[in-house]
Short mmCIF file of C-alpha atoms and ligand atoms in Angstrom, two decimals:
data_model
loop_
_atom_site.label_atom_id
_atom_site.label_comp_id
_atom_site.label_asym_id
_atom_site.label_seq_id
_atom_site.Cartn_x
_atom_site.Cartn_y
_atom_site.Cartn_z
CA MET A 12 -32.32 -10.12 -120.95
CA LYS A 13 -34.30 -10.03 -124.11
CA THR A 14 -32.47 -6.93 -125.36
CA ALA A 15 -29.10 -8.38 -124.41
CA ALA A 16 -29.85 -11.62 -126.27
CA LEU A 17 -30.94 -9.70 -129.31
CA LEU A 18 -27.82 -7.56 -129.19
CA ALA A 19 -25.62 -10.64 -128.91
CA ALA A 20 -27.40 -12.24 -131.85
CA THR A 21 -27.03 -9.06 -133.91
CA LEU A 22 -23.31 -8.82 -133.12
CA ALA A 23 -22.76 -12.46 -133.97
CA LEU A 24 -24.50 -11.97 -137.30
CA ALA A 25 -22.47 -8.82 -138.03
CA ALA A 26 -19.23 -10.64 -137.23
CA SER A 27 -20.06 -13.63 -139.38
CA THR A 28 -21.01 -11.40 -142.31
CA ALA A 29 -17.84 -9.31 -142.06
CA MET A 30 -15.61 -12.36 -141.93
CA ALA A 31 -17.59 -14.47 -144.32
CA PRO A 32 -14.67 -16.24 -146.07
CA SER A 33 -12.60 -17.03 -143.01
CA ALA A 34 -14.63 -17.43 -139.87
CA VAL A 35 -16.43 -20.63 -140.61
CA ALA A 36 -15.50 -23.68 -142.62
CA GLN A 37 -17.27 -22.35 -145.64
CA GLU A 38 -16.11 -22.81 -149.19
CA VAL A 39 -14.61 -19.67 -150.69
CA THR A 40 -14.24 -19.04 -154.43
CA LEU A 41 -11.31 -16.98 -155.67
CA LYS A 42 -11.34 -15.15 -158.99
CA ALA A 43 -8.27 -15.84 -161.12
CA VAL A 44 -6.71 -14.39 -164.26
CA SER A 45 -3.59 -15.18 -166.31
CA SER A 46 -1.39 -12.66 -168.12
CA PHE A 47 -0.74 -15.25 -170.85
CA THR A 48 -3.15 -16.68 -173.39
CA GLU A 49 -5.22 -19.58 -172.12
CA LYS A 50 -3.79 -23.06 -172.72
CA THR A 51 -0.41 -21.70 -173.92
CA GLN A 52 2.99 -22.47 -172.45
CA PHE A 53 3.04 -19.95 -169.62
CA SER A 54 -0.60 -20.41 -168.58
CA ARG A 55 -0.79 -24.17 -168.83
CA ASN A 56 0.81 -25.08 -165.52
CA PHE A 57 -1.24 -22.42 -163.71
CA GLU A 58 -4.33 -24.02 -165.24
CA ARG A 59 -3.16 -27.41 -163.92
CA PHE A 60 -2.70 -25.73 -160.52
CA ILE A 61 -6.30 -24.49 -160.68
CA GLU A 62 -7.53 -27.99 -161.53
CA LYS A 63 -5.63 -29.33 -158.55
CA VAL A 64 -6.96 -26.69 -156.16
CA ASN A 65 -10.49 -27.32 -157.38
CA ALA A 66 -10.06 -31.06 -156.84
CA ASP A 67 -8.23 -30.92 -153.49
CA GLY A 68 -10.16 -27.93 -152.19
CA LYS A 69 -13.74 -29.19 -152.55
CA GLY A 70 -15.80 -27.58 -149.79
CA VAL A 71 -12.77 -25.49 -148.76
CA VAL A 72 -11.47 -23.30 -151.56
CA GLN A 73 -12.23 -23.11 -155.26
CA ILE A 74 -10.81 -21.03 -158.11
CA ASN A 75 -12.94 -19.44 -160.80
CA TYR A 76 -10.66 -18.86 -163.78
CA ILE A 77 -11.86 -15.95 -165.88
CA GLY A 78 -9.06 -16.48 -168.41
CA GLY A 79 -6.11 -14.81 -170.09
CA PRO A 80 -5.60 -11.57 -172.06
CA ARG A 81 -9.13 -11.81 -173.48
CA ALA A 82 -10.31 -11.17 -169.93
CA MET A 83 -7.66 -8.59 -168.99
CA PRO A 84 -4.73 -6.83 -170.73
CA PRO A 85 -1.47 -8.48 -169.50
CA PHE A 86 0.17 -5.26 -168.30
CA GLU A 87 -2.84 -4.58 -166.04
CA VAL A 88 -2.81 -7.89 -164.21
CA GLY A 89 -0.40 -6.80 -161.43
CA ASN A 90 -2.53 -3.80 -160.61
CA ALA A 91 -5.68 -5.92 -160.70
CA VAL A 92 -4.27 -8.17 -157.96
CA ARG A 93 -3.15 -5.11 -155.99
CA THR A 94 -6.62 -3.59 -156.07
CA LYS A 95 -8.46 -6.92 -155.63
CA VAL A 96 -10.17 -6.75 -158.99
CA VAL A 97 -8.99 -10.38 -159.00
CA ASP A 98 -7.92 -12.55 -156.06
CA ILE A 99 -5.22 -14.59 -157.72
CA ALA A 100 -3.10 -14.17 -160.83
CA ASN A 101 -0.53 -15.88 -163.01
CA VAL A 102 1.80 -13.07 -164.05
CA THR A 103 5.44 -12.33 -164.76
CA GLY A 104 7.20 -9.57 -162.82
CA ALA A 105 8.13 -8.05 -166.18
CA PHE A 106 4.50 -6.99 -166.52
CA TYR A 107 4.38 -4.97 -163.28
CA THR A 108 7.78 -3.25 -163.04
CA ASN A 109 5.85 0.04 -163.15
CA LEU A 110 4.52 -0.79 -159.67
CA MET A 111 7.59 -2.65 -158.43
CA PRO A 112 10.90 -1.92 -160.21
CA GLU A 113 12.52 -4.73 -158.23
CA ALA A 114 10.38 -7.18 -160.24
CA ASP A 115 12.79 -6.62 -163.11
CA SER A 116 15.42 -8.54 -161.13
CA PHE A 117 13.51 -11.83 -160.90
CA LYS A 118 14.81 -12.83 -164.36
CA LEU A 119 18.32 -12.57 -162.85
CA ILE A 120 17.54 -15.04 -160.05
CA SER A 121 17.89 -18.48 -161.54
CA LYS A 122 18.39 -20.87 -158.65
CA PRO A 123 15.65 -23.44 -158.06
CA THR A 124 12.61 -22.03 -156.30
CA SER A 125 12.99 -24.73 -153.63
CA GLU A 126 16.39 -23.20 -152.76
CA GLN A 127 14.97 -19.69 -152.82
CA ARG A 128 12.41 -20.84 -150.28
CA LYS A 129 15.21 -21.99 -147.97
CA ASP A 130 17.75 -19.18 -148.26
CA GLY A 131 15.53 -16.15 -147.66
CA THR A 132 15.20 -15.07 -151.30
CA PHE A 133 11.56 -16.13 -151.53
CA ALA A 134 10.70 -14.50 -148.20
CA PHE A 135 12.28 -11.20 -149.26
CA ILE A 136 10.48 -11.21 -152.61
CA ASN A 137 7.26 -11.95 -150.71
CA GLU A 138 7.89 -8.89 -148.49
CA LEU A 139 8.31 -6.73 -151.58
CA HIS A 140 4.99 -8.03 -152.92
CA ASN A 141 3.30 -7.39 -149.56
CA GLN A 142 4.54 -3.81 -149.49
CA LYS A 143 4.36 -2.73 -153.11
CA LEU A 144 1.70 -4.91 -154.70
CA ASN A 145 -0.59 -5.62 -151.76
CA SER A 146 -0.16 -9.27 -152.59
CA PHE A 147 1.14 -12.58 -151.30
CA TYR A 148 3.85 -14.27 -153.39
CA LEU A 149 2.45 -17.80 -153.59
CA ALA A 150 4.66 -19.45 -156.24
CA ARG A 151 7.40 -18.91 -158.79
CA GLN A 152 7.54 -21.05 -161.93
CA PHE A 153 10.03 -21.64 -164.79
CA HIS A 154 13.32 -20.78 -163.05
CA ASN A 155 15.05 -23.23 -165.44
CA VAL A 156 13.71 -21.85 -168.74
CA PRO A 157 15.86 -19.18 -170.43
CA PHE A 158 15.10 -16.44 -172.96
CA HIS A 159 16.37 -15.76 -176.46
CA ILE A 160 16.27 -12.96 -178.97
CA TYR A 161 14.61 -14.23 -182.16
CA MET A 162 15.54 -12.46 -185.39
CA ASN A 163 14.40 -12.07 -188.95
CA LYS A 164 17.72 -10.56 -190.03
CA LYS A 165 20.96 -12.44 -189.77
CA ILE A 166 23.63 -10.67 -187.77
CA ASP A 167 27.28 -11.62 -187.69
CA LYS A 168 28.31 -9.70 -184.62
CA LEU A 169 26.69 -8.80 -181.31
CA ASP A 170 25.61 -5.39 -182.50
CA PHE A 171 21.92 -4.51 -182.85
CA THR A 172 22.50 -1.07 -184.42
CA GLY A 173 19.72 -0.40 -186.91
CA LEU A 174 17.53 -3.22 -185.61
CA LYS A 175 14.12 -2.77 -184.08
CA ILE A 176 13.33 -5.38 -181.44
CA ARG A 177 10.05 -6.13 -179.67
CA VAL A 178 10.71 -6.17 -175.93
CA THR A 179 9.25 -6.18 -172.47
CA PRO A 180 11.30 -4.98 -169.48
CA VAL A 181 13.02 -8.41 -169.57
CA TYR A 182 15.03 -7.57 -172.69
CA LYS A 183 14.92 -3.78 -172.93
CA ASP A 184 18.23 -2.99 -171.23
CA ILE A 185 20.33 -5.58 -173.02
CA VAL A 186 18.84 -4.78 -176.44
CA GLU A 187 19.57 -1.09 -175.90
CA ALA A 188 23.06 -1.87 -174.59
CA LEU A 189 23.73 -3.63 -177.90
CA GLY A 190 22.58 -0.56 -179.83
CA GLY A 191 19.10 -1.77 -180.82
CA THR A 192 15.85 0.19 -180.88
CA THR A 193 13.10 -1.23 -178.68
CA VAL A 194 9.34 -1.46 -179.06
CA THR A 195 7.46 -2.69 -175.99
CA THR A 196 4.39 -4.82 -176.70
CA ALA A 197 2.27 -7.45 -175.02
CA PRO A 198 2.73 -10.96 -176.45
CA GLY A 199 -0.58 -10.66 -178.30
CA GLU A 200 0.89 -8.03 -180.64
CA VAL A 201 4.06 -9.88 -181.59
CA TYR A 202 2.70 -11.80 -184.59
CA THR A 203 1.34 -8.74 -186.38
CA ALA A 204 4.45 -6.67 -185.62
CA LEU A 205 6.60 -9.38 -187.25
CA GLU A 206 4.23 -9.95 -190.15
CA ARG A 207 4.19 -6.25 -191.00
CA GLY A 208 7.94 -5.86 -190.54
CA VAL A 209 7.41 -3.31 -187.76
CA VAL A 210 10.11 -5.18 -185.82
CA ASP A 211 13.16 -7.20 -186.94
CA GLY A 212 13.07 -9.49 -183.94
CA TYR A 213 11.68 -10.13 -180.50
CA GLY A 214 12.54 -11.43 -177.08
CA TRP A 215 10.80 -14.59 -175.86
CA PRO A 216 11.61 -17.73 -173.86
CA VAL A 217 13.05 -20.79 -175.60
CA THR A 218 9.63 -22.43 -175.30
CA GLY A 219 6.23 -21.27 -176.47
CA ILE A 220 6.77 -19.69 -179.89
CA PHE A 221 4.46 -22.23 -181.58
CA ASP A 222 1.50 -21.40 -179.36
CA LEU A 223 0.67 -18.22 -181.26
CA GLY A 224 2.07 -19.29 -184.64
CA TRP A 225 5.24 -17.19 -184.47
CA GLU A 226 7.29 -19.87 -186.25
CA LYS A 227 5.60 -18.68 -189.45
CA VAL A 228 7.20 -15.24 -189.04
CA THR A 229 10.54 -16.19 -187.42
CA LYS A 230 13.79 -17.00 -189.26
CA PHE A 231 16.54 -17.10 -186.62
CA ARG A 232 17.09 -17.71 -182.91
CA MET A 233 20.09 -15.96 -181.45
CA GLU A 234 22.34 -17.93 -179.11
CA PRO A 235 23.17 -18.02 -176.28
CA ALA A 236 20.08 -18.33 -174.13
CA PHE A 237 20.08 -15.90 -171.21
CA TYR A 238 18.27 -15.02 -167.97
CA SER A 239 15.59 -17.10 -166.31
CA VAL A 240 11.86 -17.02 -166.94
CA GLU A 241 9.72 -16.19 -163.94
CA VAL A 242 5.98 -16.41 -163.85
CA ASN A 243 4.46 -15.92 -160.44
CA VAL A 244 1.25 -16.81 -158.75
CA LEU A 245 0.15 -13.84 -156.67
CA VAL A 246 -2.78 -13.64 -154.25
CA ASN A 247 -4.27 -10.33 -153.18
CA LEU A 248 -3.02 -9.76 -149.62
CA ASP A 249 -6.45 -8.94 -148.15
CA THR A 250 -7.84 -12.09 -149.74
CA TRP A 251 -4.92 -14.11 -148.35
CA LYS A 252 -5.33 -12.71 -144.83
CA GLY A 253 -9.05 -13.48 -144.95
CA LEU A 254 -8.50 -17.18 -145.66
CA SER A 255 -8.57 -19.89 -143.02
CA ASP A 256 -5.54 -22.08 -142.33
CA ALA A 257 -7.21 -24.93 -144.21
CA GLN A 258 -7.82 -22.75 -147.25
CA ARG A 259 -4.25 -21.46 -147.22
CA LYS A 260 -2.95 -25.00 -146.92
CA VAL A 261 -4.75 -26.14 -150.06
CA LEU A 262 -3.22 -23.20 -151.97
CA SER A 263 0.27 -23.53 -150.46
CA ASP A 264 0.44 -27.29 -151.09
CA ALA A 265 -0.71 -26.78 -154.67
CA ALA A 266 1.89 -24.00 -155.07
CA LEU A 267 4.73 -26.38 -154.13
CA TRP A 268 3.30 -28.97 -156.51
CA LEU A 269 3.21 -26.30 -159.24
CA GLU A 270 6.84 -25.30 -158.64
CA ALA A 271 7.87 -28.95 -158.85
CA LEU A 272 6.46 -29.06 -162.41
CA ASP A 273 9.64 -27.18 -163.38
CA SER A 274 11.26 -30.63 -163.53
CA GLU A 275 9.38 -31.12 -166.82
CA ASN A 276 11.08 -28.14 -168.45
CA GLY A 277 14.35 -29.82 -169.51
CA ALA A 278 12.57 -32.25 -171.83
CA LEU A 279 10.23 -29.52 -173.03
CA ILE A 280 13.11 -27.22 -173.96
CA LYS A 281 14.78 -29.99 -175.92
CA SER A 282 11.62 -30.81 -177.86
CA GLU A 283 10.89 -27.14 -178.64
CA ARG A 284 14.45 -26.54 -179.88
CA ASP A 285 14.13 -29.62 -182.10
CA ARG A 286 10.78 -28.41 -183.36
CA GLN A 287 12.22 -24.98 -184.13
CA ALA A 288 15.00 -26.62 -186.14
CA ALA A 289 12.51 -28.84 -187.98
CA THR A 290 10.44 -25.82 -188.94
CA GLY A 291 13.52 -24.08 -190.39
CA ILE A 292 14.41 -21.64 -187.61
CA GLN A 293 18.21 -21.38 -187.70
CA PRO A 294 20.44 -20.59 -184.76
CA ILE A 295 22.71 -17.54 -184.96
CA GLU A 296 25.84 -18.47 -183.07
CA PHE A 297 28.85 -16.51 -181.89
CA SER A 298 32.25 -17.53 -180.62
CA ALA A 299 32.47 -18.89 -177.09
CA ALA A 300 34.23 -15.68 -176.01
CA ASP A 301 31.54 -13.45 -177.53
CA ALA A 302 28.78 -15.58 -176.01
CA LYS A 303 30.42 -15.28 -172.62
CA ALA A 304 30.79 -11.52 -172.99
CA PHE A 305 27.12 -11.25 -173.99
CA LEU A 306 25.98 -13.17 -170.91
CA ALA A 307 28.14 -11.04 -168.63
CA LYS A 308 26.80 -7.88 -170.22
CA ALA A 309 23.19 -9.06 -169.96
CA ASN A 310 23.69 -9.78 -166.27
CA ASP A 311 25.47 -6.48 -165.60
CA VAL A 312 23.02 -4.21 -167.43
CA GLY A 313 20.11 -6.07 -165.82
CA TRP A 314 21.36 -5.50 -162.29
CA ALA A 315 22.52 -1.94 -162.99
CA SER A 316 19.04 -1.07 -164.21
CA VAL A 317 17.33 -2.51 -161.11
CA ILE A 318 19.84 -1.02 -158.66
CA LYS A 319 19.49 2.39 -160.28
CA ARG A 320 15.73 2.35 -159.68
CA SER A 321 15.85 0.69 -156.25
CA PRO A 322 19.36 0.92 -154.77
CA GLU A 323 18.82 -0.80 -151.44
CA ASN A 324 16.43 -3.59 -152.41
CA GLY A 325 18.25 -4.09 -155.71
CA ALA A 326 21.59 -4.64 -153.95
CA LYS A 327 19.96 -7.03 -151.52
CA LEU A 328 18.36 -9.02 -154.34
CA ARG A 329 21.69 -9.22 -156.15
CA THR A 330 23.37 -10.62 -153.04
CA LEU A 331 20.58 -13.15 -152.57
CA SER A 332 20.74 -14.18 -156.24
CA GLY A 333 24.42 -15.06 -156.16
CA ASN A 334 24.63 -13.60 -159.69
O1 173 B 420 8.34 -11.57 -173.67
C1 173 B 420 7.51 -11.41 -172.80
O2 173 B 420 6.34 -11.08 -173.01
C2 173 B 420 7.92 -11.67 -171.42
O3 173 B 420 8.42 -10.78 -170.78
C3 173 B 420 7.72 -13.02 -170.86
C4 173 B 420 8.02 -13.25 -169.50
C5 173 B 420 7.84 -14.51 -168.99
C6 173 B 420 7.38 -15.54 -169.80
C7 173 B 420 7.08 -15.30 -171.12
C8 173 B 420 7.26 -14.04 -171.66
#
C-alpha cells in the first residue's frame, strides 16, 4: 500500500511536471519577437495584440516581448519559431521563403483575412505552417496595404535596366522581370544603402517609410501600388499544442481582434501618401495601359516563381487566391 501510494504520487508529480503549461489552470508566459523594429508600422499592431493578451489573459496566458531586430535578425525569425527559440512571432512570409517557398505567395492573396478564414485559404496556409515551419498560423495582418517601388532616379518607362533596387523576396521577381539588378537586405540596412547610393531604389509598403527616416533619402514613389502586405503571427506548434483551451481562446480571440485592425489601414494609407507628398516625394506615373500591364506582369511573375518552386501547393494557393 505504502509503495503503491508513493508510486502514484511520483507518477502524478512526473505528469504534472511534463505537462506544466497545459495540465492545470496555471499561467503560462510565451516569449515573443517581431521581425520589424519596435513601435514601427509593422510591429505596432502586434504590440497592441500583446497588450490585449496581457490584459485579457491575466492568470491564463501572458506574452513576454523581447523586441524587434535588436533582439533577433529579421531573416532568422521564422526559424526561431520553428525551433522554439521563441514561442510567438510577428513576421512576414517574405522573411522565411527559404524554409517555405509557398510563403512567397501570401503577397498575392489579397482578399480580407475574414474571407480567407471562411473559404479554406487560411486553413491551407495553416497546414503549410504546421508541416514546414512547425508552427500554428494564428493571424494575418495588412491584407489591404499594398507595396511600391520607391526610386531616387526618375524613369519614364517601365524598364529598370541599369537600376539597382533593394529587395526582399516580395519584389525580387518583378524587379528582375523589368531588367533591374537586385540587392536583398533587411529593412534595417535600407537607409544606409540609399544614403551611400548603393541602391537607386527600394521596395516597401505604402506606409511606414517615415519610421526609419527614409523620406530623407527618397525622391520618388513609383505608381501603381501592387501586391498585398502580409505580416503573420505564428506560434510554435509544440507550444500551441501544449496550451489549454482557455489559453488558446485568449490568443485566438486577440488574433481576430488584431486582424480587424486592418479596417484602420485605409485612413492610414491616405495620411501617409499625403505626408509623402508634403515632404516632397513625387509620384512617378505611367499610362493606364502601362500600369495595367505592370500589375498583370507582377501577378504573373509572382505566381510563376512560387509554382516553379512548389508546383502542387503553388497551384492550389493560386486557385484559392482567385488571382
Ligand atoms: O520590404 C520588406 O522588407 C518586406 O518584405 C516587407 C514585408 C511586409 C511588410 C513590410 C516589409
